[in-house]
mmCIF file of C-alpha atoms in Angstrom:
data_model
loop_
_atom_site.group_PDB
_atom_site.id
_atom_site.type_symbol
_atom_site.label_atom_id
_atom_site.label_comp_id
_atom_site.label_asym_id
_atom_site.label_seq_id
_atom_site.Cartn_x
_atom_site.Cartn_y
_atom_site.Cartn_z
ATOM 1 C CA UNK A 20 -36.215 -17.446 2.678
ATOM 2 C CA UNK A 21 -34.882 -14.288 4.246
ATOM 3 C CA UNK A 22 -37.392 -13.164 7.043
ATOM 4 C CA UNK A 23 -35.309 -10.493 8.893
ATOM 5 C CA UNK A 24 -33.712 -7.220 7.668
ATOM 6 C CA UNK A 25 -30.099 -7.479 7.405
ATOM 7 C CA UNK A 26 -28.370 -4.319 7.761
ATOM 8 C CA UNK A 27 -26.192 -2.908 5.016
ATOM 9 C CA UNK A 28 -22.774 -1.132 5.111
ATOM 10 C CA UNK A 29 -22.570 2.699 4.394
ATOM 11 C CA UNK A 30 -18.903 3.997 4.266
ATOM 12 C CA UNK A 31 -18.599 7.811 4.283
ATOM 13 C CA UNK A 32 -15.239 9.376 3.530
ATOM 14 C CA UNK A 33 -13.379 12.316 3.191
ATOM 15 C CA UNK A 34 -10.105 12.752 0.938
ATOM 16 C CA UNK A 35 -7.556 15.431 0.482
ATOM 17 C CA UNK A 36 -5.643 15.477 -2.771
ATOM 18 C CA UNK A 37 -3.370 17.934 -4.371
ATOM 19 C CA UNK A 38 -3.969 16.420 -7.728
ATOM 20 C CA UNK A 39 -6.769 18.726 -8.515
ATOM 21 C CA UNK A 40 -7.374 17.307 -12.054
ATOM 22 C CA UNK A 41 -9.009 14.344 -10.719
ATOM 23 C CA UNK A 42 -11.367 16.555 -8.493
ATOM 24 C CA UNK A 43 -12.447 18.411 -11.512
ATOM 25 C CA UNK A 44 -12.833 15.620 -14.008
ATOM 26 C CA UNK A 45 -16.291 14.050 -13.694
ATOM 27 C CA UNK A 46 -15.873 11.925 -16.810
ATOM 28 C CA UNK A 47 -12.791 10.143 -15.627
ATOM 29 C CA UNK A 48 -14.606 9.552 -12.297
ATOM 30 C CA UNK A 49 -17.652 8.368 -14.142
ATOM 31 C CA UNK A 50 -15.445 6.000 -16.005
ATOM 32 C CA UNK A 51 -13.938 4.221 -13.030
ATOM 33 C CA UNK A 52 -17.120 4.121 -11.108
ATOM 34 C CA UNK A 53 -19.030 2.645 -13.933
ATOM 35 C CA UNK A 54 -16.501 -0.056 -14.298
ATOM 36 C CA UNK A 55 -16.553 -0.682 -10.590
ATOM 37 C CA UNK A 56 -20.421 -1.128 -10.763
ATOM 38 C CA UNK A 57 -19.988 -3.523 -13.528
ATOM 39 C CA UNK A 58 -16.972 -5.464 -12.194
ATOM 40 C CA UNK A 59 -18.947 -5.877 -8.778
ATOM 41 C CA UNK A 60 -22.206 -6.824 -10.566
ATOM 42 C CA UNK A 61 -24.081 -4.026 -9.055
ATOM 43 C CA UNK A 62 -27.098 -2.566 -10.787
ATOM 44 C CA UNK A 63 -27.304 1.153 -11.645
ATOM 45 C CA UNK A 64 -30.754 2.532 -11.759
ATOM 46 C CA UNK A 65 -29.637 6.146 -12.755
ATOM 47 C CA UNK A 66 -27.368 9.010 -11.939
ATOM 48 C CA UNK A 67 -27.031 12.789 -11.742
ATOM 49 C CA UNK A 68 -23.843 14.334 -12.398
ATOM 50 C CA UNK A 69 -23.109 18.245 -12.384
ATOM 51 C CA UNK A 70 -20.064 20.451 -12.570
ATOM 52 C CA UNK A 71 -19.894 23.745 -10.951
ATOM 53 C CA UNK A 72 -18.322 26.994 -11.902
ATOM 54 C CA UNK A 73 -15.583 26.387 -9.324
ATOM 55 C CA UNK A 74 -14.661 23.338 -11.608
ATOM 56 C CA UNK A 75 -15.864 20.774 -8.764
ATOM 57 C CA UNK A 76 -18.398 18.317 -9.469
ATOM 58 C CA UNK A 77 -21.116 16.219 -7.762
ATOM 59 C CA UNK A 78 -22.486 12.947 -8.520
ATOM 60 C CA UNK A 79 -25.295 10.867 -7.085
ATOM 61 C CA UNK A 80 -25.613 7.382 -8.528
ATOM 62 C CA UNK A 81 -28.739 5.349 -7.683
ATOM 63 C CA UNK A 82 -28.174 1.563 -7.456
ATOM 64 C CA UNK A 83 -30.608 -1.366 -6.780
ATOM 65 C CA UNK A 84 -28.389 -1.928 -3.886
ATOM 66 C CA UNK A 85 -28.640 1.755 -2.418
ATOM 67 C CA UNK A 86 -26.404 4.593 -3.577
ATOM 68 C CA UNK A 87 -22.922 6.088 -4.158
ATOM 69 C CA UNK A 88 -22.268 9.925 -4.173
ATOM 70 C CA UNK A 89 -19.274 12.250 -4.183
ATOM 71 C CA UNK A 90 -18.958 16.023 -3.924
ATOM 72 C CA UNK A 91 -15.509 17.564 -4.794
ATOM 73 C CA UNK A 92 -14.038 20.893 -3.585
ATOM 74 C CA UNK A 93 -10.868 21.516 -5.806
ATOM 75 C CA UNK A 94 -10.271 24.993 -4.360
ATOM 76 C CA UNK A 95 -9.901 23.053 -0.955
ATOM 77 C CA UNK A 96 -8.204 20.080 -2.380
ATOM 78 C CA UNK A 97 -10.798 17.779 -0.884
ATOM 79 C CA UNK A 98 -13.967 15.708 -1.491
ATOM 80 C CA UNK A 99 -16.533 13.713 0.360
ATOM 81 C CA UNK A 100 -17.976 10.403 -0.694
ATOM 82 C CA UNK A 101 -20.485 7.839 0.134
ATOM 83 C CA UNK A 102 -20.763 4.233 -0.687
ATOM 84 C CA UNK A 103 -23.916 2.461 0.752
ATOM 85 C CA UNK A 104 -24.870 -0.955 -0.375
ATOM 86 C CA UNK A 105 -27.565 -3.041 1.275
ATOM 87 C CA UNK A 106 -27.290 -6.469 2.029
ATOM 88 C CA UNK A 107 -30.772 -7.610 0.663
ATOM 89 C CA UNK A 108 -30.218 -11.157 -0.581
ATOM 90 C CA UNK A 109 -26.407 -11.064 -0.842
ATOM 91 C CA UNK A 110 -23.633 -9.600 1.514
ATOM 92 C CA UNK A 111 -22.256 -6.837 -0.155
ATOM 93 C CA UNK A 112 -19.797 -5.515 2.441
ATOM 94 C CA UNK A 113 -16.708 -6.735 0.642
ATOM 95 C CA UNK A 114 -18.017 -4.803 -2.525
ATOM 96 C CA UNK A 115 -18.593 -1.622 -0.429
ATOM 97 C CA UNK A 116 -14.970 -1.660 0.890
ATOM 98 C CA UNK A 117 -13.662 -2.343 -2.584
ATOM 99 C CA UNK A 118 -15.374 0.523 -4.172
ATOM 100 C CA UNK A 119 -14.127 2.670 -1.315
ATOM 101 C CA UNK A 120 -10.659 1.492 -2.059
ATOM 102 C CA UNK A 121 -11.122 2.257 -5.915
ATOM 103 C CA UNK A 122 -12.146 5.879 -5.064
ATOM 104 C CA UNK A 123 -9.428 6.610 -2.553
ATOM 105 C CA UNK A 124 -6.983 5.379 -5.106
ATOM 106 C CA UNK A 125 -8.625 7.239 -8.148
ATOM 107 C CA UNK A 126 -8.258 10.502 -6.490
ATOM 108 C CA UNK A 127 -4.670 10.076 -5.513
ATOM 109 C CA UNK A 128 -5.286 11.044 -1.822
ATOM 110 C CA UNK A 129 -2.612 12.589 0.298
ATOM 111 C CA UNK A 130 -4.868 11.494 3.373
ATOM 112 C CA UNK A 131 -8.301 10.328 3.898
ATOM 113 C CA UNK A 132 -10.663 9.269 6.687
ATOM 114 C CA UNK A 133 -13.712 6.859 6.669
ATOM 115 C CA UNK A 134 -16.584 6.041 8.918
ATOM 116 C CA UNK A 135 -18.482 2.901 8.624
ATOM 117 C CA UNK A 136 -22.181 2.700 9.555
ATOM 118 C CA UNK A 137 -24.307 -0.362 9.425
ATOM 119 C CA UNK A 138 -27.840 0.460 8.860
ATOM 120 C CA UNK B 28 -14.395 35.887 1.153
ATOM 121 C CA UNK B 29 -14.395 32.145 2.625
ATOM 122 C CA UNK B 30 -10.773 30.656 2.716
ATOM 123 C CA UNK B 31 -11.504 27.748 4.700
ATOM 124 C CA UNK B 32 -13.595 24.526 4.073
ATOM 125 C CA UNK B 33 -16.550 24.584 6.556
ATOM 126 C CA UNK B 34 -17.819 21.182 7.065
ATOM 127 C CA UNK B 35 -21.540 20.326 6.273
ATOM 128 C CA UNK B 36 -24.067 18.391 8.342
ATOM 129 C CA UNK B 37 -24.847 14.823 7.170
ATOM 130 C CA UNK B 38 -27.724 13.226 9.034
ATOM 131 C CA UNK B 39 -28.358 9.361 8.410
ATOM 132 C CA UNK B 40 -31.447 8.016 9.813
ATOM 133 C CA UNK B 41 -33.461 4.770 10.103
ATOM 134 C CA UNK B 42 -37.302 4.680 10.426
ATOM 135 C CA UNK B 43 -39.848 1.855 11.246
ATOM 136 C CA UNK B 44 -43.490 2.509 10.442
ATOM 137 C CA UNK B 45 -46.339 0.225 10.271
ATOM 138 C CA UNK B 46 -48.062 2.576 7.787
ATOM 139 C CA UNK B 47 -46.674 0.781 4.696
ATOM 140 C CA UNK B 48 -48.641 3.062 2.159
ATOM 141 C CA UNK B 49 -46.032 5.649 2.889
ATOM 142 C CA UNK B 50 -43.181 3.311 2.362
ATOM 143 C CA UNK B 51 -44.522 2.328 -1.027
ATOM 144 C CA UNK B 52 -45.818 5.568 -2.431
ATOM 145 C CA UNK B 53 -42.961 7.355 -4.092
ATOM 146 C CA UNK B 54 -44.923 10.060 -5.582
ATOM 147 C CA UNK B 55 -46.279 11.141 -2.156
ATOM 148 C CA UNK B 56 -42.643 11.263 -0.940
ATOM 149 C CA UNK B 57 -41.348 13.251 -4.086
ATOM 150 C CA UNK B 58 -44.269 15.653 -3.396
ATOM 151 C CA UNK B 59 -43.161 16.374 0.236
ATOM 152 C CA UNK B 60 -39.488 16.476 -0.463
ATOM 153 C CA UNK B 61 -39.843 18.732 -3.604
ATOM 154 C CA UNK B 62 -41.915 21.292 -1.419
ATOM 155 C CA UNK B 63 -39.288 21.004 1.331
ATOM 156 C CA UNK B 64 -36.395 21.677 -1.237
ATOM 157 C CA UNK B 65 -38.363 24.508 -2.543
ATOM 158 C CA UNK B 66 -39.316 26.023 1.071
ATOM 159 C CA UNK B 67 -35.719 25.871 2.128
ATOM 160 C CA UNK B 68 -34.431 27.406 -1.138
ATOM 161 C CA UNK B 69 -32.201 24.626 -1.958
ATOM 162 C CA UNK B 70 -31.400 23.643 -5.473
ATOM 163 C CA UNK B 71 -32.058 20.539 -7.176
ATOM 164 C CA UNK B 72 -29.896 19.300 -9.907
ATOM 165 C CA UNK B 73 -31.563 16.004 -10.704
ATOM 166 C CA UNK B 74 -32.952 12.966 -9.051
ATOM 167 C CA UNK B 75 -33.384 9.264 -9.586
ATOM 168 C CA UNK B 76 -36.608 7.510 -8.502
ATOM 169 C CA UNK B 77 -37.203 3.687 -8.778
ATOM 170 C CA UNK B 78 -39.897 1.393 -7.442
ATOM 171 C CA UNK B 79 -39.017 -2.437 -6.757
ATOM 172 C CA UNK B 80 -41.234 -5.502 -7.247
ATOM 173 C CA UNK B 81 -41.580 -5.628 -3.277
ATOM 174 C CA UNK B 82 -43.369 -2.190 -3.672
ATOM 175 C CA UNK B 83 -40.425 -0.295 -1.995
ATOM 176 C CA UNK B 84 -38.734 2.468 -3.499
ATOM 177 C CA UNK B 85 -35.463 4.232 -3.620
ATOM 178 C CA UNK B 86 -34.661 7.730 -4.428
ATOM 179 C CA UNK B 87 -31.504 9.728 -4.756
ATOM 180 C CA UNK B 88 -31.738 13.406 -5.152
ATOM 181 C CA UNK B 89 -28.838 15.586 -6.145
ATOM 182 C CA UNK B 90 -28.574 19.146 -4.782
ATOM 183 C CA UNK B 91 -26.391 21.927 -5.423
ATOM 184 C CA UNK B 92 -25.744 21.692 -1.609
ATOM 185 C CA UNK B 93 -25.108 17.601 -1.626
ATOM 186 C CA UNK B 94 -27.907 14.987 -1.659
ATOM 187 C CA UNK B 95 -30.943 13.428 -0.122
ATOM 188 C CA UNK B 96 -31.435 9.719 -0.365
ATOM 189 C CA UNK B 97 -33.917 7.145 0.881
ATOM 190 C CA UNK B 98 -34.443 3.483 0.564
ATOM 191 C CA UNK B 99 -37.559 1.872 1.632
ATOM 192 C CA UNK B 100 -38.299 -1.829 2.834
ATOM 193 C CA UNK B 101 -42.117 -2.212 3.213
ATOM 194 C CA UNK B 102 -41.947 -5.849 3.931
ATOM 195 C CA UNK B 103 -39.722 -4.961 6.975
ATOM 196 C CA UNK B 104 -41.694 -1.827 7.982
ATOM 197 C CA UNK B 105 -38.542 0.430 7.666
ATOM 198 C CA UNK B 106 -36.461 2.585 5.610
ATOM 199 C CA UNK B 107 -33.113 4.420 5.662
ATOM 200 C CA UNK B 108 -32.577 8.029 4.688
ATOM 201 C CA UNK B 109 -29.748 10.499 4.293
ATOM 202 C CA UNK B 110 -29.813 14.222 4.201
ATOM 203 C CA UNK B 111 -26.540 15.940 3.565
ATOM 204 C CA UNK B 112 -26.236 19.756 3.065
ATOM 205 C CA UNK B 113 -22.983 21.430 2.647
ATOM 206 C CA UNK B 114 -22.185 24.686 4.338
ATOM 207 C CA UNK B 115 -20.604 26.443 1.420
ATOM 208 C CA UNK B 116 -21.452 30.116 1.485
ATOM 209 C CA UNK B 117 -24.301 29.585 4.019
ATOM 210 C CA UNK B 118 -24.711 27.411 7.214
ATOM 211 C CA UNK B 119 -27.392 24.824 6.142
ATOM 212 C CA UNK B 120 -27.327 22.932 9.448
ATOM 213 C CA UNK B 121 -30.926 24.218 10.458
ATOM 214 C CA UNK B 122 -32.234 23.096 6.995
ATOM 215 C CA UNK B 123 -30.713 19.792 7.211
ATOM 216 C CA UNK B 124 -32.594 19.216 10.705
ATOM 217 C CA UNK B 125 -35.764 20.643 9.289
ATOM 218 C CA UNK B 126 -35.760 18.325 6.231
ATOM 219 C CA UNK B 127 -35.099 15.306 8.604
ATOM 220 C CA UNK B 128 -38.099 16.199 10.736
ATOM 221 C CA UNK B 129 -40.188 16.224 7.517
ATOM 222 C CA UNK B 130 -39.148 12.934 6.557
ATOM 223 C CA UNK B 131 -39.638 11.401 9.986
ATOM 224 C CA UNK B 132 -43.086 12.977 10.192
ATOM 225 C CA UNK B 133 -44.104 11.963 6.836
ATOM 226 C CA UNK B 134 -43.425 8.163 7.200
ATOM 227 C CA UNK B 135 -45.408 8.169 10.414
ATOM 228 C CA UNK B 136 -42.664 6.645 12.245
ATOM 229 C CA UNK B 137 -43.097 4.263 15.132
ATOM 230 C CA UNK B 138 -39.496 4.708 16.123
ATOM 231 C CA UNK B 139 -36.416 6.128 14.534
ATOM 232 C CA UNK B 140 -32.694 6.737 15.062
ATOM 233 C CA UNK B 141 -30.339 9.287 13.649
ATOM 234 C CA UNK B 142 -26.601 9.730 13.496
ATOM 235 C CA UNK B 143 -25.091 13.261 12.690
ATOM 236 C CA UNK B 144 -21.897 13.457 10.917
ATOM 237 C CA UNK B 145 -20.053 16.677 10.216
ATOM 238 C CA UNK B 146 -17.963 16.385 6.950
#
């Protein structure tokens, strides 16, 4: 029985990419994220996707384990993303890092930076 | 005309509170957050709310300006929250801080900590 709160891992990232088709294609992003959620046995509770006039998109995906979010800015060749998985019952830190790697790879990043926060 | 990406402010927080009714009442949280979104002239695109068997709840609110999220743990008297508003067209840093204050006040926090990240 777990009697103490165990902090989860939240990774916040910024990516730059000249391959703007990935920054505008929310369907392609949804496909790879849904596959990652399935492959890592995470549980999606719901999601919001929205495309803007500038062709960028924003996504907030609510999980039993916390959330994933991304906001793209094709006119600036960049995006931000968040992957936060709690460690309730299971340690999900490896899954958090795996999903971050999938996101970085998907957007064909030229450069990226990440910050890790345990919370 | 804005030609350069201007980073937004993301505040991540942890709150402890012995007043567990606030940690279990997603309707009350939704009421105060919706009022804050309206009062600050932000634009909600959609949201996901979910209540767990342990009576905690999780919420991910997608905004034109980015996102707000919270995950509560009544059995540990705590919650995490995120408020991230981009600074596209307007500087929203004051609004980010105002919403964080509203959240901290709402949950009747005994103690809290925040981290500010510009991204």
